[in-house]
mmCIF file of C-alpha atoms in Angstrom:
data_model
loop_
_atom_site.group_PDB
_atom_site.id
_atom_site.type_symbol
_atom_site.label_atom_id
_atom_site.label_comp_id
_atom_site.label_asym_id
_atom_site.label_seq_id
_atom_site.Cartn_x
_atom_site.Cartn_y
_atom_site.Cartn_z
ATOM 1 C CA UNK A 1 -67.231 -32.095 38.659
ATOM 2 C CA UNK A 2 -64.993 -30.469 36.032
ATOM 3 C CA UNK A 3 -65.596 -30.138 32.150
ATOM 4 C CA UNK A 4 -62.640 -32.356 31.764
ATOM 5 C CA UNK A 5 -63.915 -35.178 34.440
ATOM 6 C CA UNK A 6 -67.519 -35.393 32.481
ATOM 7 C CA UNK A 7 -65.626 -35.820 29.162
ATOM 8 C CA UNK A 8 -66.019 -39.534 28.243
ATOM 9 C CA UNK A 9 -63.533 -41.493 25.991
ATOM 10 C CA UNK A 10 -66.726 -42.232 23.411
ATOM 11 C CA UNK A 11 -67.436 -38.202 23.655
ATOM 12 C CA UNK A 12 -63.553 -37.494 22.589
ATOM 13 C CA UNK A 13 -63.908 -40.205 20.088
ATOM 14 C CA UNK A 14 -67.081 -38.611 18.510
ATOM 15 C CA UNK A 15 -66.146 -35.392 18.274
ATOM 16 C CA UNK A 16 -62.928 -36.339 16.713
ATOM 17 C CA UNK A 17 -65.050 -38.367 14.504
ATOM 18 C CA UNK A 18 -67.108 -35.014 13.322
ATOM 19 C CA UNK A 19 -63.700 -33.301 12.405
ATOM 20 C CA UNK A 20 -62.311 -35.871 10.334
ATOM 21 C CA UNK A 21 -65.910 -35.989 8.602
ATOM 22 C CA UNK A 22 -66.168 -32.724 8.046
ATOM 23 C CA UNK A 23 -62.922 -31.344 7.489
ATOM 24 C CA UNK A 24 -60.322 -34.697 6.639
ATOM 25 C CA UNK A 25 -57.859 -36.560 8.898
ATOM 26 C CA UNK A 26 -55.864 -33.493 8.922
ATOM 27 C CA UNK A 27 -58.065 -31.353 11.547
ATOM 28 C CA UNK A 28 -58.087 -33.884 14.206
ATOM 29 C CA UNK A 29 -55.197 -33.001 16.525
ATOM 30 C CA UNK A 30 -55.628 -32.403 20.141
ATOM 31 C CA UNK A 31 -55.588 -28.598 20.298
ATOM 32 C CA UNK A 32 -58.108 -28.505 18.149
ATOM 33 C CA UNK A 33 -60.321 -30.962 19.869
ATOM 34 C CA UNK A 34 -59.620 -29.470 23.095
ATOM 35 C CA UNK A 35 -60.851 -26.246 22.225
ATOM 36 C CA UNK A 36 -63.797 -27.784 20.091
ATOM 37 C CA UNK A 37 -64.907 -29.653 23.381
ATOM 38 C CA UNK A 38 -64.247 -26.891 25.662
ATOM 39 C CA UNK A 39 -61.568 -27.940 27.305
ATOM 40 C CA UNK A 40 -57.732 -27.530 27.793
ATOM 41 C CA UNK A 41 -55.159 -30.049 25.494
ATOM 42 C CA UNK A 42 -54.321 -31.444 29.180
ATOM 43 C CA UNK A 43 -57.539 -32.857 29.469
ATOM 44 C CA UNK A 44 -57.460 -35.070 26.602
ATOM 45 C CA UNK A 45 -54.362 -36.500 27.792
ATOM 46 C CA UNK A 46 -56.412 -38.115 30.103
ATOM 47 C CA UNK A 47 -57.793 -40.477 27.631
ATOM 48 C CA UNK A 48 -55.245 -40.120 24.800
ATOM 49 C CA UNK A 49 -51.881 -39.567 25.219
ATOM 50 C CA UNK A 50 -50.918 -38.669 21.840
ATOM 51 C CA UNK A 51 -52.305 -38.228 18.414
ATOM 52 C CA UNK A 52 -51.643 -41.736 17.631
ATOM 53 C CA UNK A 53 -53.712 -42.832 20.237
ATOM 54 C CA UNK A 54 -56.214 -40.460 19.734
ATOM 55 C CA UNK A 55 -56.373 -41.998 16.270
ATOM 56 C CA UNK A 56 -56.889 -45.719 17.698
ATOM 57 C CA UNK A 57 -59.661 -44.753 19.642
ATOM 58 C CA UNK A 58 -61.648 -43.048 16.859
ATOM 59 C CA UNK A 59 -61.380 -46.653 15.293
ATOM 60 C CA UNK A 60 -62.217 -48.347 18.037
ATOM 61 C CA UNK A 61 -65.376 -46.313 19.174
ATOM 62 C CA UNK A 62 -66.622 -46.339 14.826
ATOM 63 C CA UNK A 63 -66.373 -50.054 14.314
ATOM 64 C CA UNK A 64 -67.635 -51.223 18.269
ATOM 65 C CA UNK A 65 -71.115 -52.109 16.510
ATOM 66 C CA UNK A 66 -69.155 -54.445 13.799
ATOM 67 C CA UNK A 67 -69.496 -57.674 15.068
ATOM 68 C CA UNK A 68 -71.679 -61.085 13.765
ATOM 69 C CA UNK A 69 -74.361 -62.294 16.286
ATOM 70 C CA UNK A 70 -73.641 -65.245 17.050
ATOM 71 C CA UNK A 71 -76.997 -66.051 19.082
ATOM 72 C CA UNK A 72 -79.365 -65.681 15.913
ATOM 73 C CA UNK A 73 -78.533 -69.060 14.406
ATOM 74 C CA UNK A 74 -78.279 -68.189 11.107
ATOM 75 C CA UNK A 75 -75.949 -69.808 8.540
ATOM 76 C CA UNK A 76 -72.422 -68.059 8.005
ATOM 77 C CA UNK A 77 -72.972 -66.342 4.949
ATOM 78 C CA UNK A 78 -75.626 -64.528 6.026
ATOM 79 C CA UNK A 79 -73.804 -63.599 9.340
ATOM 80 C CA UNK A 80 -71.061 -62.809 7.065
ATOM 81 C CA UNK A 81 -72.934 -60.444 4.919
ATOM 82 C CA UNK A 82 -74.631 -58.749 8.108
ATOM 83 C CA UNK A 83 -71.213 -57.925 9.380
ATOM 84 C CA UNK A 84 -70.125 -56.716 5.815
ATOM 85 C CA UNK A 85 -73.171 -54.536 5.337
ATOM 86 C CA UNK A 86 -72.582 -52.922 8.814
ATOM 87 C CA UNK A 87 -68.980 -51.914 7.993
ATOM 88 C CA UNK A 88 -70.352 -50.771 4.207
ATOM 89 C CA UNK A 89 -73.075 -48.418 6.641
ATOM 90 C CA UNK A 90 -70.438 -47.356 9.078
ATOM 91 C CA UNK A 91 -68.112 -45.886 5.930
ATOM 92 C CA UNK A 92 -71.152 -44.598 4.294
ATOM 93 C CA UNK A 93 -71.892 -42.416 7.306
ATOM 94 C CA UNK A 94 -68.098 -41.282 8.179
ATOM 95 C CA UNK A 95 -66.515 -40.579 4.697
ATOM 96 C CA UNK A 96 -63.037 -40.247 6.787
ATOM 97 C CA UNK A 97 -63.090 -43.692 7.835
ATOM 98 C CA UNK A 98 -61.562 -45.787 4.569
ATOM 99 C CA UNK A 99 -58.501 -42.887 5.474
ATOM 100 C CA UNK A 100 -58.565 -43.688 9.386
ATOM 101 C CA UNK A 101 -58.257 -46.910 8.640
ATOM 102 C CA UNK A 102 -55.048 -46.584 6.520
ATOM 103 C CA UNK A 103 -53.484 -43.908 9.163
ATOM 104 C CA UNK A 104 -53.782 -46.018 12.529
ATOM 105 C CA UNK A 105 -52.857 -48.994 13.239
ATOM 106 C CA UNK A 106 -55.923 -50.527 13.532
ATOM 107 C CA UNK A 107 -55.010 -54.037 14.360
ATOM 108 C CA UNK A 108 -54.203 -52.609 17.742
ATOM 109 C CA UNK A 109 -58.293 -51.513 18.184
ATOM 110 C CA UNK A 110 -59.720 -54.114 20.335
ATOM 111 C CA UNK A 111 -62.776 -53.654 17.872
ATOM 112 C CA UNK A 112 -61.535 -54.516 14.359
ATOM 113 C CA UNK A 113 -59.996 -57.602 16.089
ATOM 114 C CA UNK A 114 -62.879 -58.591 17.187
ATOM 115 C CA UNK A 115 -64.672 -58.322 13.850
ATOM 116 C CA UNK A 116 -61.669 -59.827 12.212
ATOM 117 C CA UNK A 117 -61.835 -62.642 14.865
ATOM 118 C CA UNK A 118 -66.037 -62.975 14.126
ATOM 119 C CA UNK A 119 -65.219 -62.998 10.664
ATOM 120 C CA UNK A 120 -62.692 -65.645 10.690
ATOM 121 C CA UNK A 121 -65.198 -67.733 12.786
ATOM 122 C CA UNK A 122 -67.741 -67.326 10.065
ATOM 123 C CA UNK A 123 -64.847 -68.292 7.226
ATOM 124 C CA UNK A 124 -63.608 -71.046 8.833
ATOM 125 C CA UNK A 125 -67.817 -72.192 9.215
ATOM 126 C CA UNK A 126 -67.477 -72.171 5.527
ATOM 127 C CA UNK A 127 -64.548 -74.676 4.884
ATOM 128 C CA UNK A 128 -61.668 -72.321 4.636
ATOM 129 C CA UNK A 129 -58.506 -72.771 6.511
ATOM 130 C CA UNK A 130 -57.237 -69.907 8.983
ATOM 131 C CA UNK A 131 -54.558 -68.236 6.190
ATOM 132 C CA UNK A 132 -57.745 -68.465 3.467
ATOM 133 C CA UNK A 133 -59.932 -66.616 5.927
ATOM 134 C CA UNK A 134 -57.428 -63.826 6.825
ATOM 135 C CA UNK A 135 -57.203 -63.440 3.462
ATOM 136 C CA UNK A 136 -60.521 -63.107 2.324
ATOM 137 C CA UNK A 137 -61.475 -61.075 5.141
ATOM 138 C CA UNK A 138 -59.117 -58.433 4.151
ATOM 139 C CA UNK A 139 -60.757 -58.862 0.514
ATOM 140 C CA UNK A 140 -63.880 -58.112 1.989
ATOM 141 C CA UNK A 141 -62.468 -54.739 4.096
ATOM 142 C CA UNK A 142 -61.224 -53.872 0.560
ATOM 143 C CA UNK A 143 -64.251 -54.305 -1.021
ATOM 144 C CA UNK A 144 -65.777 -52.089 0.857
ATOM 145 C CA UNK A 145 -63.807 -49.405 0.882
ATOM 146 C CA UNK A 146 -63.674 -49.697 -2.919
ATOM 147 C CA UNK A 147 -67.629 -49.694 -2.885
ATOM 148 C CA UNK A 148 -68.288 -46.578 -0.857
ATOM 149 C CA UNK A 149 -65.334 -44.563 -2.858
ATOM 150 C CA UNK A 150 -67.375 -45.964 -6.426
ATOM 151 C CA UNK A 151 -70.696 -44.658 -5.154
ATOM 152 C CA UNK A 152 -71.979 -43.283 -8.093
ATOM 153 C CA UNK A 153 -73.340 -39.918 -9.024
ATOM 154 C CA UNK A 154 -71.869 -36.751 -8.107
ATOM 155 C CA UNK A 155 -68.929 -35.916 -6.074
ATOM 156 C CA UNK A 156 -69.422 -35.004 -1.806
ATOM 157 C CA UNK A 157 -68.541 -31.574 -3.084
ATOM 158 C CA UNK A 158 -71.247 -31.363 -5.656
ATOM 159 C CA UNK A 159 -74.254 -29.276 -3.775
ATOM 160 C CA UNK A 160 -77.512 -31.239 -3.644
ATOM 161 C CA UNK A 161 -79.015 -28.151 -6.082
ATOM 162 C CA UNK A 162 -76.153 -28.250 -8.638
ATOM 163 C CA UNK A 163 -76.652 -32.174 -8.924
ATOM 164 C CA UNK A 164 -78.621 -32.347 -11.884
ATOM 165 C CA UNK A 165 -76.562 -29.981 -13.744
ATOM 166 C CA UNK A 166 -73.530 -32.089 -13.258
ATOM 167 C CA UNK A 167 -75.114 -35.231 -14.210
ATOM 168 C CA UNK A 168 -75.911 -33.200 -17.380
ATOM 169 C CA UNK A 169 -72.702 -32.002 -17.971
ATOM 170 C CA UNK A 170 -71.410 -35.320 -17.441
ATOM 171 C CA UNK A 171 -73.920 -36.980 -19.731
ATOM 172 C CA UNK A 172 -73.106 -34.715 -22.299
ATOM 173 C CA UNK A 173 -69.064 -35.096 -22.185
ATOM 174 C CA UNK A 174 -69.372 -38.396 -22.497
ATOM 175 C CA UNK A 175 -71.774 -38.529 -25.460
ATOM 176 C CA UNK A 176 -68.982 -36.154 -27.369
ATOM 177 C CA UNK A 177 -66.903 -39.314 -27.324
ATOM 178 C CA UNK A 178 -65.824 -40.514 -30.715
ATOM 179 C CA UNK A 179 -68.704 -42.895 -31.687
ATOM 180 C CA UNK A 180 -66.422 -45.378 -33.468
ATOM 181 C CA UNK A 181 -64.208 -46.211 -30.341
ATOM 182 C CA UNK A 182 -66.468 -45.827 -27.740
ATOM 183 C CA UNK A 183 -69.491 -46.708 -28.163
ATOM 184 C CA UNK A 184 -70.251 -48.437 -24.695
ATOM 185 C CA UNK A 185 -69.289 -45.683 -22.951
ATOM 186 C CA UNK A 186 -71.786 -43.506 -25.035
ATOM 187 C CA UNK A 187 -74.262 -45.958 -24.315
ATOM 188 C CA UNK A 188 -73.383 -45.613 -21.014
ATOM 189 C CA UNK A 189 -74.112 -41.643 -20.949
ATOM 190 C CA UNK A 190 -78.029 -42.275 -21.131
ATOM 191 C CA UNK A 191 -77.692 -43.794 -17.351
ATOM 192 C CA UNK A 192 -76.666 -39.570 -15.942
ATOM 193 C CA UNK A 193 -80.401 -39.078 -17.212
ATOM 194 C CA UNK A 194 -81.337 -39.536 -13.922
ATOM 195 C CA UNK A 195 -79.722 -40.136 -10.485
ATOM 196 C CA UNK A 196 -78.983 -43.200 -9.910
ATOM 197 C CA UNK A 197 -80.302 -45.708 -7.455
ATOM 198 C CA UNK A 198 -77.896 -45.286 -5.007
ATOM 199 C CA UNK A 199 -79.166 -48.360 -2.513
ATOM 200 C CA UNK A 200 -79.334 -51.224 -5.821
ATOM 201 C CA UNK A 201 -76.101 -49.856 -6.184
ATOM 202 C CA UNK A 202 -75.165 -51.203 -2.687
ATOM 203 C CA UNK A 203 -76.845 -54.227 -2.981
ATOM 204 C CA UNK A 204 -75.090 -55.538 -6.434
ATOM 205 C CA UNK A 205 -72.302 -54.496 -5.111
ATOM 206 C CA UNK A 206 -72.869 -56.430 -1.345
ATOM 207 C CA UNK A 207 -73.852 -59.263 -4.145
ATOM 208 C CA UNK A 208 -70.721 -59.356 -5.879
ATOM 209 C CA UNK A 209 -68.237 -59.505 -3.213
ATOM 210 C CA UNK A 210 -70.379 -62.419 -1.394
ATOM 211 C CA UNK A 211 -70.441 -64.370 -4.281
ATOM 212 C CA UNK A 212 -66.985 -64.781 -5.242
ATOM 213 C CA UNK A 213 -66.984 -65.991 -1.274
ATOM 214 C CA UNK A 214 -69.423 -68.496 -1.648
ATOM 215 C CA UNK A 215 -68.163 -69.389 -4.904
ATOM 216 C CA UNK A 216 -64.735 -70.348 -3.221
ATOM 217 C CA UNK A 217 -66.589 -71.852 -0.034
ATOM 218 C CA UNK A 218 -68.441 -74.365 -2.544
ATOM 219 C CA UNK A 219 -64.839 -75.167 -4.242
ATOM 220 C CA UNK A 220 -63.527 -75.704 -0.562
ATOM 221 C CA UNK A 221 -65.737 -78.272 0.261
#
């Protein structure tokens, strides 16, 4: 068996994955996967026959664990959250994701539709109408792209060893503010004493965009 004929679709997918993580959208074109996996271009035309493609299936492969389980019995907002946490972890560990998600049409991913079509199930659980739960599922993908991009602390490009000196700097540039129009966000200087608490972060967050849900599901009914 060839190189080519052992290369999976899920192997193509993961590799193209690892370039868009570690180097942006822009890197992942099939030349450069090809030579990355060892193979020729021609062989990835076997599972992808363009870029476009190539793009769908990175989507499809990230988000295949997104889905609500609809064996455990619990009640939809919990379900709901489970699903939202899951797509909150998957963008936390590929930073390119939020950006494959705007490139591809990812409404042609047999995954996302599936998680849409869980998440409507869970909506529509909750009192909301089929136009109300399209809606507020696409608050939800929102919402967590907007969370992962507002992780606080210092920028991906920061080194872990220069972290503390940028929090300092950061402190102090805000504590130069004049006192008399901003005092908040001098107040607010004394939080880059320390890095933050990256995972209550996450959960207020998680918290916030599931109560205006429930909120609205309580209104429904």
């Amino acid at each position: 068996m060839t190189p080519a004929e052992r290369l999976s679709k899920a192997a193509v997918a993961e590799r193209a994955l690892r370039l868009g993580d570690e180097e942006g959208l822009d890197a992942i074109t099939i030349r450069r996967l090809a030579k990355e996996l060892g193979v020729t271009p021609m062989a990835l035309y076997w599972h992808f026959k363009n870029k476009d493609e190539l793009m769908l299936g990175v989507v499809d492969h990230v988000l295949s664990g997104v889905r609500a389980d609809r064996s455990a019995g619990d009640p939809w907002q919990k379900q709901l959250r489970a699903i939202v946490e899951t797509v909150v972890g998957v963008m936390r560990a590929h930073p390119c994701l939020p950006d494959l998600l705007h490139a591809a049409d990812k409404t042609r991913a047999d995954s996302f539709t599936r998680a849409t079509n869980d998440t409507l199930t869970l909506l529509a659980e909750g009192g909301f109408d089929v136009e109300q739960s399209y809606w507020i599922a696409t608050y939800l993908l929102n919402g967590a792209m907007g969370l992962v991009a507002g992780q606080p602390d210092c920028p991906a490009n920061v080194p872990p060893e220069q972290a503390e000196e940028w929090r300092r700097q950061k402190r102090i540039s805000l504590e130069c503010l004049p006192a008399d129009k901003f005092p908040m966000m001098i107040e607010f200087a004394k939080t880059y004493r320390q890095a933050p608490d990256v995972e209550r972060y996450y959960n207020f967050g998680l918290d916030l965009l599931m109560s205006a849900v429930e909120a609205m599901a309580t209104r429904a009914r």
